[in-house]
Amino acid sequence: MRAEPIYLSPPHLGGTEADYVGEAFRDNWIAPVGPHIKLFEEEMAAYCGVNRAVALSSGTAAIHLALDVLGVGKGDRVYCSTLTFVASANPVLYQQAEPVFIDSDPETWNMSPEVLERALKFDAARGKLPKACIVVNLYGQSADLKPINQLCRKYGVYVVEDAAESLGAVYQSSFSGTLGDIGIFSFNGNKIITTSGGGMLVTDNADFADQAAHLATQAKEAAEHYEHTRCGYNYRMSNISAGIGRGQLRVLNRRVNEKRTIYQRYAESALPFTYMPEASYGRATRWLTAALLPEGVASVPFIHKLRTERIEARRVWKPLHLQPLFKHADSFLHERNTAEMLFNRGICLPSGTAMSASIQQEVIGFMEEYFHQSNPQEAVVF
Ligand SMILES: Cc1ncc(COP(=O)(O)O)c(C=O)c1O
């Protein structure tokens, strides 16, 4: 067994983070206010090419504030990609709204514009159009935002771009996360850059950004006493986290290239996988290298076998329309249930940018051996 475990996507520091954190300690800005927060927001806005960025405690908080700012409330319907982490849709429940799940496109694994169009037509005809649509950019690849935006605009539906997993990815000539009415990023420990936990809301709409910042600080009104007219939240990022984020932002482009190199090494190996396709409309970061196992080979025994060598791999997200939590939610699916097929056959491979080429070669060798030695077709049919 290996002495050191190989994780899916652990944090990878660039070297300057401790300097920014040291500054915060020196100046005693150990608080959810302080100079790093404003600077991190400005630097993120400049990097992404948006007017405004609001630094928050998590990506989930950013989605929650986006829905609140867009006026999503009790009983409103909100569309959401089904193939995603539960955090994409939990904020819909926080707002007492109703999630409705949309299937994936087999070519991009992201929200299917075709299914979205069918859903919007159907719901328009019965007077049940959603207020917003949460479009997830999965595993470092942007969804096809142009047709999605056009459809949503046509039916008067706001677009929230959940770019938690796709910071640094490009759609046409824009950065992923900047194409909807509001976009969000996550800086959780496993993301392409981390603040140890945090998130960012980005938008070109100054009013949305102001409202989000106001709600994130308990909706305190401008007064000498504590005055509140709305229910707010304690969602601001700390100055320490923002310092880490500023250091991490400096290595983001490098991390994107490293992630793509890791993908390339898997793709060039003899492993019998079908990799998540890279859509022709953009440049994915390959935050996680995701792939389908050969048909008839189950993912769970393969993942267990890797675990015996302390190598972490994970199944692709279980679609939210299949989660017990959402058993009463509506969903719109392809006849062939694309997201469910991706879940059944999909795995995410170790994609940490600090993993050396030789360690990755060991990982690849171990996997190749699995396919040569065992007869997976027989042994592990699901
Ligand atoms: C697609 C997606 N949306 C939202 C989130 C939530 O982000 P956070 O963990 O920062 O709350 C994550 C990851 O954690 C995610 O992968």
mmCIF file of C-alpha atoms in Angstrom, residues 125-348:
data_model
loop_
_atom_site.group_PDB
_atom_site.id
_atom_site.type_symbol
_atom_site.label_atom_id
_atom_site.label_comp_id
_atom_site.label_asym_id
_atom_site.label_seq_id
_atom_site.Cartn_x
_atom_site.Cartn_y
_atom_site.Cartn_z
ATOM 1 C CA ALA A 125 -48.306 26.310 -22.032
ATOM 2 C CA ARG A 126 -49.550 25.432 -18.540
ATOM 3 C CA GLY A 127 -48.588 28.764 -16.941
ATOM 4 C CA LYS A 128 -45.861 27.270 -14.718
ATOM 5 C CA LEU A 129 -42.704 28.962 -16.014
ATOM 6 C CA PRO A 130 -39.763 29.058 -13.585
ATOM 7 C CA LYS A 131 -38.387 32.283 -12.183
ATOM 8 C CA ALA A 132 -34.759 31.222 -12.612
ATOM 9 C CA CYS A 133 -32.598 28.506 -14.103
ATOM 10 C CA ILE A 134 -29.419 27.303 -12.340
ATOM 11 C CA VAL A 135 -27.034 26.153 -15.054
ATOM 12 C CA VAL A 136 -24.122 24.096 -13.726
ATOM 13 C CA ASN A 137 -20.733 24.019 -15.490
ATOM 14 C CA LEU A 138 -19.626 20.509 -14.677
ATOM 15 C CA TYR A 139 -16.095 19.300 -13.866
ATOM 16 C CA GLY A 140 -14.473 22.384 -15.412
ATOM 17 C CA GLN A 141 -16.549 22.652 -18.578
ATOM 18 C CA SER A 142 -19.036 25.372 -19.393
ATOM 19 C CA ALA A 143 -22.565 24.467 -20.416
ATOM 20 C CA ASP A 144 -23.694 25.714 -23.835
ATOM 21 C CA LEU A 145 -24.708 29.117 -22.503
ATOM 22 C CA LYS A 146 -25.609 30.820 -25.771
ATOM 23 C CA PRO A 147 -28.732 28.775 -26.612
ATOM 24 C CA ILE A 148 -29.539 28.443 -22.905
ATOM 25 C CA ASN A 149 -29.431 32.222 -22.425
ATOM 26 C CA GLN A 150 -31.488 32.795 -25.578
ATOM 27 C CA LEU A 151 -34.180 30.381 -24.420
ATOM 28 C CA CYS A 152 -34.288 31.782 -20.901
ATOM 29 C CA ARG A 153 -34.458 35.348 -22.211
ATOM 30 C CA LYS A 154 -37.308 34.414 -24.548
ATOM 31 C CA TYR A 155 -39.353 33.057 -21.628
ATOM 32 C CA GLY A 156 -38.312 35.757 -19.107
ATOM 33 C CA VAL A 157 -36.303 33.397 -16.892
ATOM 34 C CA TYR A 158 -33.166 34.545 -15.015
ATOM 35 C CA VAL A 159 -29.962 32.521 -15.491
ATOM 36 C CA VAL A 160 -27.744 31.724 -12.492
ATOM 37 C CA GLU A 161 -24.491 30.174 -13.652
ATOM 38 C CA ASP A 162 -23.141 27.719 -11.099
ATOM 39 C CA ALA A 163 -19.473 27.864 -12.063
ATOM 40 C CA ALA A 164 -18.291 26.375 -8.741
ATOM 41 C CA GLU A 165 -16.294 23.784 -10.688
ATOM 42 C CA SER A 166 -15.305 25.826 -13.732
ATOM 43 C CA LEU A 167 -13.271 28.870 -12.679
ATOM 44 C CA GLY A 168 -10.787 29.527 -15.501
ATOM 45 C CA ALA A 169 -12.789 27.693 -18.186
ATOM 46 C CA VAL A 170 -13.747 29.603 -21.326
ATOM 47 C CA TYR A 171 -17.016 29.697 -23.268
ATOM 48 C CA GLN A 172 -16.499 31.225 -26.722
ATOM 49 C CA SER A 173 -14.520 34.331 -25.753
ATOM 50 C CA SER A 174 -15.840 34.755 -22.183
ATOM 51 C CA PHE A 175 -14.891 33.190 -18.897
ATOM 52 C CA SER A 176 -17.226 30.564 -17.538
ATOM 53 C CA GLY A 177 -19.412 32.071 -14.817
ATOM 54 C CA THR A 178 -19.814 35.440 -16.541
ATOM 55 C CA LEU A 179 -22.548 34.612 -19.035
ATOM 56 C CA GLY A 180 -25.647 34.427 -16.839
ATOM 57 C CA ASP A 181 -27.450 37.208 -14.943
ATOM 58 C CA ILE A 182 -25.406 36.128 -11.917
ATOM 59 C CA GLY A 183 -22.507 33.667 -11.706
ATOM 60 C CA ILE A 184 -20.996 31.944 -8.701
ATOM 61 C CA PHE A 185 -17.651 30.309 -7.919
ATOM 62 C CA SER A 186 -16.546 28.068 -5.062
ATOM 63 C CA PHE A 187 -13.183 28.096 -3.301
ATOM 64 C CA ASN A 188 -13.758 24.903 -1.371
ATOM 65 C CA GLY A 189 -10.607 22.904 -0.604
ATOM 66 C CA ASN A 190 -11.041 20.638 -3.632
ATOM 67 C CA LYS A 191 -11.567 23.390 -6.214
ATOM 68 C CA ILE A 192 -9.021 24.586 -8.785
ATOM 69 C CA ILE A 193 -8.071 27.342 -6.352
ATOM 70 C CA THR A 194 -9.113 27.456 -2.727
ATOM 71 C CA THR A 195 -9.479 29.905 0.130
ATOM 72 C CA SER A 196 -9.881 26.945 2.541
ATOM 73 C CA GLY A 197 -13.615 27.444 2.016
ATOM 74 C CA GLY A 198 -15.369 30.352 0.355
ATOM 75 C CA GLY A 199 -17.282 31.562 -2.658
ATOM 76 C CA MET A 200 -17.760 34.508 -4.993
ATOM 77 C CA LEU A 201 -20.816 35.998 -6.664
ATOM 78 C CA VAL A 202 -20.097 37.788 -9.946
ATOM 79 C CA THR A 203 -22.350 39.964 -12.072
ATOM 80 C CA ASP A 204 -22.362 42.941 -14.413
ATOM 81 C CA ASN A 205 -25.426 44.272 -12.592
ATOM 82 C CA ALA A 206 -24.306 46.675 -9.840
ATOM 83 C CA ASP A 207 -27.707 46.582 -8.160
ATOM 84 C CA PHE A 208 -27.574 42.766 -7.848
ATOM 85 C CA ALA A 209 -24.044 42.992 -6.408
ATOM 86 C CA ASP A 210 -25.032 45.704 -3.901
ATOM 87 C CA GLN A 211 -28.044 43.698 -2.768
ATOM 88 C CA ALA A 212 -25.951 40.532 -2.391
ATOM 89 C CA ALA A 213 -23.321 42.356 -0.291
ATOM 90 C CA HIS A 214 -26.088 43.905 1.851
ATOM 91 C CA LEU A 215 -27.839 40.559 2.453
ATOM 92 C CA ALA A 216 -24.488 38.875 3.209
ATOM 93 C CA THR A 217 -23.897 41.217 6.155
ATOM 94 C CA GLN A 218 -27.221 40.679 7.985
ATOM 95 C CA ALA A 219 -28.943 43.311 5.803
ATOM 96 C CA LYS A 220 -27.794 46.147 8.073
ATOM 97 C CA GLU A 221 -29.296 49.461 7.003
ATOM 98 C CA ALA A 222 -27.224 52.651 6.976
ATOM 99 C CA ALA A 223 -27.933 54.046 10.443
ATOM 100 C CA GLU A 224 -26.088 54.744 13.696
ATOM 101 C CA HIS A 225 -28.103 52.016 15.392
ATOM 102 C CA TYR A 226 -28.835 48.483 14.092
ATOM 103 C CA GLU A 227 -31.722 48.920 11.664
ATOM 104 C CA HIS A 228 -33.127 46.074 9.562
ATOM 105 C CA THR A 229 -35.928 45.989 7.040
ATOM 106 C CA ARG A 230 -35.115 42.609 5.495
ATOM 107 C CA CYS A 231 -33.944 39.203 6.632
ATOM 108 C CA GLY A 232 -30.218 38.854 5.918
ATOM 109 C CA TYR A 233 -27.433 36.322 6.403
ATOM 110 C CA ASN A 234 -23.907 36.124 7.789
ATOM 111 C CA TYR A 235 -22.256 35.111 4.517
ATOM 112 C CA ARG A 236 -19.209 37.385 4.160
ATOM 113 C CA MET A 237 -15.764 35.928 3.410
ATOM 114 C CA SER A 238 -13.100 36.489 6.079
ATOM 115 C CA ASN A 239 -10.084 38.699 5.413
ATOM 116 C CA ILE A 240 -7.808 35.690 6.104
ATOM 117 C CA SER A 241 -9.578 33.574 3.461
ATOM 118 C CA ALA A 242 -9.462 36.439 0.987
ATOM 119 C CA GLY A 243 -5.692 36.665 1.557
ATOM 120 C CA ILE A 244 -5.337 32.978 0.668
ATOM 121 C CA GLY A 245 -7.541 33.591 -2.382
ATOM 122 C CA ARG A 246 -5.349 36.445 -3.609
ATOM 123 C CA GLY A 247 -2.294 34.199 -3.490
ATOM 124 C CA GLN A 248 -4.167 31.391 -5.238
ATOM 125 C CA LEU A 249 -5.477 33.646 -7.993
ATOM 126 C CA ARG A 250 -1.883 34.309 -9.027
ATOM 127 C CA VAL A 251 -1.439 30.644 -9.968
ATOM 128 C CA LEU A 252 -4.885 30.031 -11.490
ATOM 129 C CA ASN A 253 -3.751 30.040 -15.129
ATOM 130 C CA ARG A 254 -0.910 27.696 -14.269
ATOM 131 C CA ARG A 255 -3.364 25.364 -12.493
ATOM 132 C CA VAL A 256 -5.631 25.295 -15.558
ATOM 133 C CA ASN A 257 -2.715 24.174 -17.735
ATOM 134 C CA GLU A 258 -1.638 21.585 -15.149
ATOM 135 C CA LYS A 259 -5.170 20.169 -14.927
ATOM 136 C CA ARG A 260 -5.285 19.882 -18.713
ATOM 137 C CA THR A 261 -1.908 18.121 -18.746
ATOM 138 C CA ILE A 262 -3.153 15.608 -16.172
ATOM 139 C CA TYR A 263 -6.177 14.915 -18.379
ATOM 140 C CA GLN A 264 -3.886 14.524 -21.406
ATOM 141 C CA ARG A 265 -1.773 11.886 -19.658
ATOM 142 C CA TYR A 266 -4.864 9.807 -18.848
ATOM 143 C CA ALA A 267 -6.202 10.248 -22.369
ATOM 144 C CA GLU A 268 -2.915 9.128 -23.923
ATOM 145 C CA SER A 269 -2.663 6.012 -21.722
ATOM 146 C CA ALA A 270 -4.005 2.579 -22.624
ATOM 147 C CA LEU A 271 -6.902 2.916 -20.146
ATOM 148 C CA PRO A 272 -10.187 1.784 -21.723
ATOM 149 C CA PHE A 273 -12.138 4.902 -20.740
ATOM 150 C CA THR A 274 -14.361 7.210 -22.770
ATOM 151 C CA TYR A 275 -13.507 10.660 -21.500
ATOM 152 C CA MET A 276 -15.924 13.540 -20.946
ATOM 153 C CA PRO A 277 -15.842 15.282 -24.333
ATOM 154 C CA GLU A 278 -14.487 18.816 -24.562
ATOM 155 C CA ALA A 279 -17.134 20.925 -26.275
ATOM 156 C CA SER A 280 -16.047 22.783 -29.408
ATOM 157 C CA TYR A 281 -17.463 26.087 -28.072
ATOM 158 C CA GLY A 282 -14.836 26.544 -25.361
ATOM 159 C CA ARG A 283 -11.816 25.483 -23.367
ATOM 160 C CA ALA A 284 -12.426 23.270 -20.336
ATOM 161 C CA THR A 285 -10.140 23.314 -17.324
ATOM 162 C CA ARG A 286 -10.534 19.546 -16.721
ATOM 163 C CA TRP A 287 -10.859 20.411 -13.033
ATOM 164 C CA LEU A 288 -11.511 16.705 -12.601
ATOM 165 C CA THR A 289 -10.718 14.200 -15.313
ATOM 166 C CA ALA A 290 -14.078 12.463 -15.704
ATOM 167 C CA ALA A 291 -14.643 9.385 -17.814
ATOM 168 C CA LEU A 292 -16.997 6.503 -18.538
ATOM 169 C CA LEU A 293 -15.956 2.950 -17.783
ATOM 170 C CA PRO A 294 -16.466 0.407 -20.563
ATOM 171 C CA GLU A 295 -20.067 -0.759 -20.759
ATOM 172 C CA GLY A 296 -20.811 -3.553 -18.284
ATOM 173 C CA VAL A 297 -17.959 -2.632 -15.933
ATOM 174 C CA ALA A 298 -19.212 -1.346 -12.604
ATOM 175 C CA SER A 299 -17.625 1.660 -10.980
ATOM 176 C CA VAL A 300 -17.929 0.673 -7.324
ATOM 177 C CA PRO A 301 -15.578 -2.384 -7.305
ATOM 178 C CA PHE A 302 -13.088 -0.375 -9.372
ATOM 179 C CA ILE A 303 -13.186 2.490 -6.870
ATOM 180 C CA HIS A 304 -12.834 0.024 -3.984
ATOM 181 C CA LYS A 305 -9.830 -1.581 -5.617
ATOM 182 C CA LEU A 306 -8.171 1.821 -6.028
ATOM 183 C CA ARG A 307 -8.893 2.555 -2.392
ATOM 184 C CA THR A 308 -6.823 -0.479 -1.358
ATOM 185 C CA GLU A 309 -3.866 1.398 -2.895
ATOM 186 C CA ARG A 310 -4.939 4.656 -1.193
ATOM 187 C CA ILE A 311 -5.930 6.161 -4.544
ATOM 188 C CA GLU A 312 -9.107 8.222 -4.406
ATOM 189 C CA ALA A 313 -11.583 8.091 -7.275
ATOM 190 C CA ARG A 314 -15.260 9.010 -7.115
ATOM 191 C CA ARG A 315 -18.408 8.248 -9.020
ATOM 192 C CA VAL A 316 -19.907 10.973 -11.155
ATOM 193 C CA TRP A 317 -22.637 12.917 -9.294
ATOM 194 C CA LYS A 318 -25.845 11.028 -8.664
ATOM 195 C CA PRO A 319 -28.466 13.012 -10.586
ATOM 196 C CA LEU A 320 -30.562 15.118 -8.263
ATOM 197 C CA HIS A 321 -33.865 13.875 -9.713
ATOM 198 C CA LEU A 322 -32.873 10.421 -8.373
ATOM 199 C CA GLN A 323 -32.095 11.692 -4.864
ATOM 200 C CA PRO A 324 -34.629 10.823 -2.138
ATOM 201 C CA LEU A 325 -34.445 14.484 -1.058
ATOM 202 C CA PHE A 326 -36.032 15.537 -4.350
ATOM 203 C CA LYS A 327 -38.385 12.611 -4.927
ATOM 204 C CA HIS A 328 -41.382 14.928 -5.335
ATOM 205 C CA ALA A 329 -39.646 17.318 -7.750
ATOM 206 C CA ASP A 330 -40.526 17.549 -11.448
ATOM 207 C CA SER A 331 -37.862 16.656 -13.984
ATOM 208 C CA PHE A 332 -37.425 16.846 -17.750
ATOM 209 C CA LEU A 333 -35.254 14.101 -19.221
ATOM 210 C CA HIS A 334 -33.997 12.735 -22.506
ATOM 211 C CA GLU A 335 -35.717 9.476 -23.395
ATOM 212 C CA ARG A 336 -32.357 7.780 -22.880
ATOM 213 C CA ASN A 337 -31.886 9.373 -19.420
ATOM 214 C CA THR A 338 -28.426 10.760 -20.128
ATOM 215 C CA ALA A 339 -27.526 11.896 -16.602
ATOM 216 C CA GLU A 340 -28.485 8.512 -15.164
ATOM 217 C CA MET A 341 -26.283 6.722 -17.716
ATOM 218 C CA LEU A 342 -23.379 9.072 -16.869
ATOM 219 C CA PHE A 343 -23.905 8.321 -13.182
ATOM 220 C CA ASN A 344 -23.961 4.555 -13.771
ATOM 221 C CA ARG A 345 -20.797 4.479 -15.840
ATOM 222 C CA GLY A 346 -18.905 7.607 -14.830
ATOM 223 C CA ILE A 347 -15.901 8.064 -12.580
ATOM 224 C CA CYS A 348 -13.686 10.983 -11.610
#
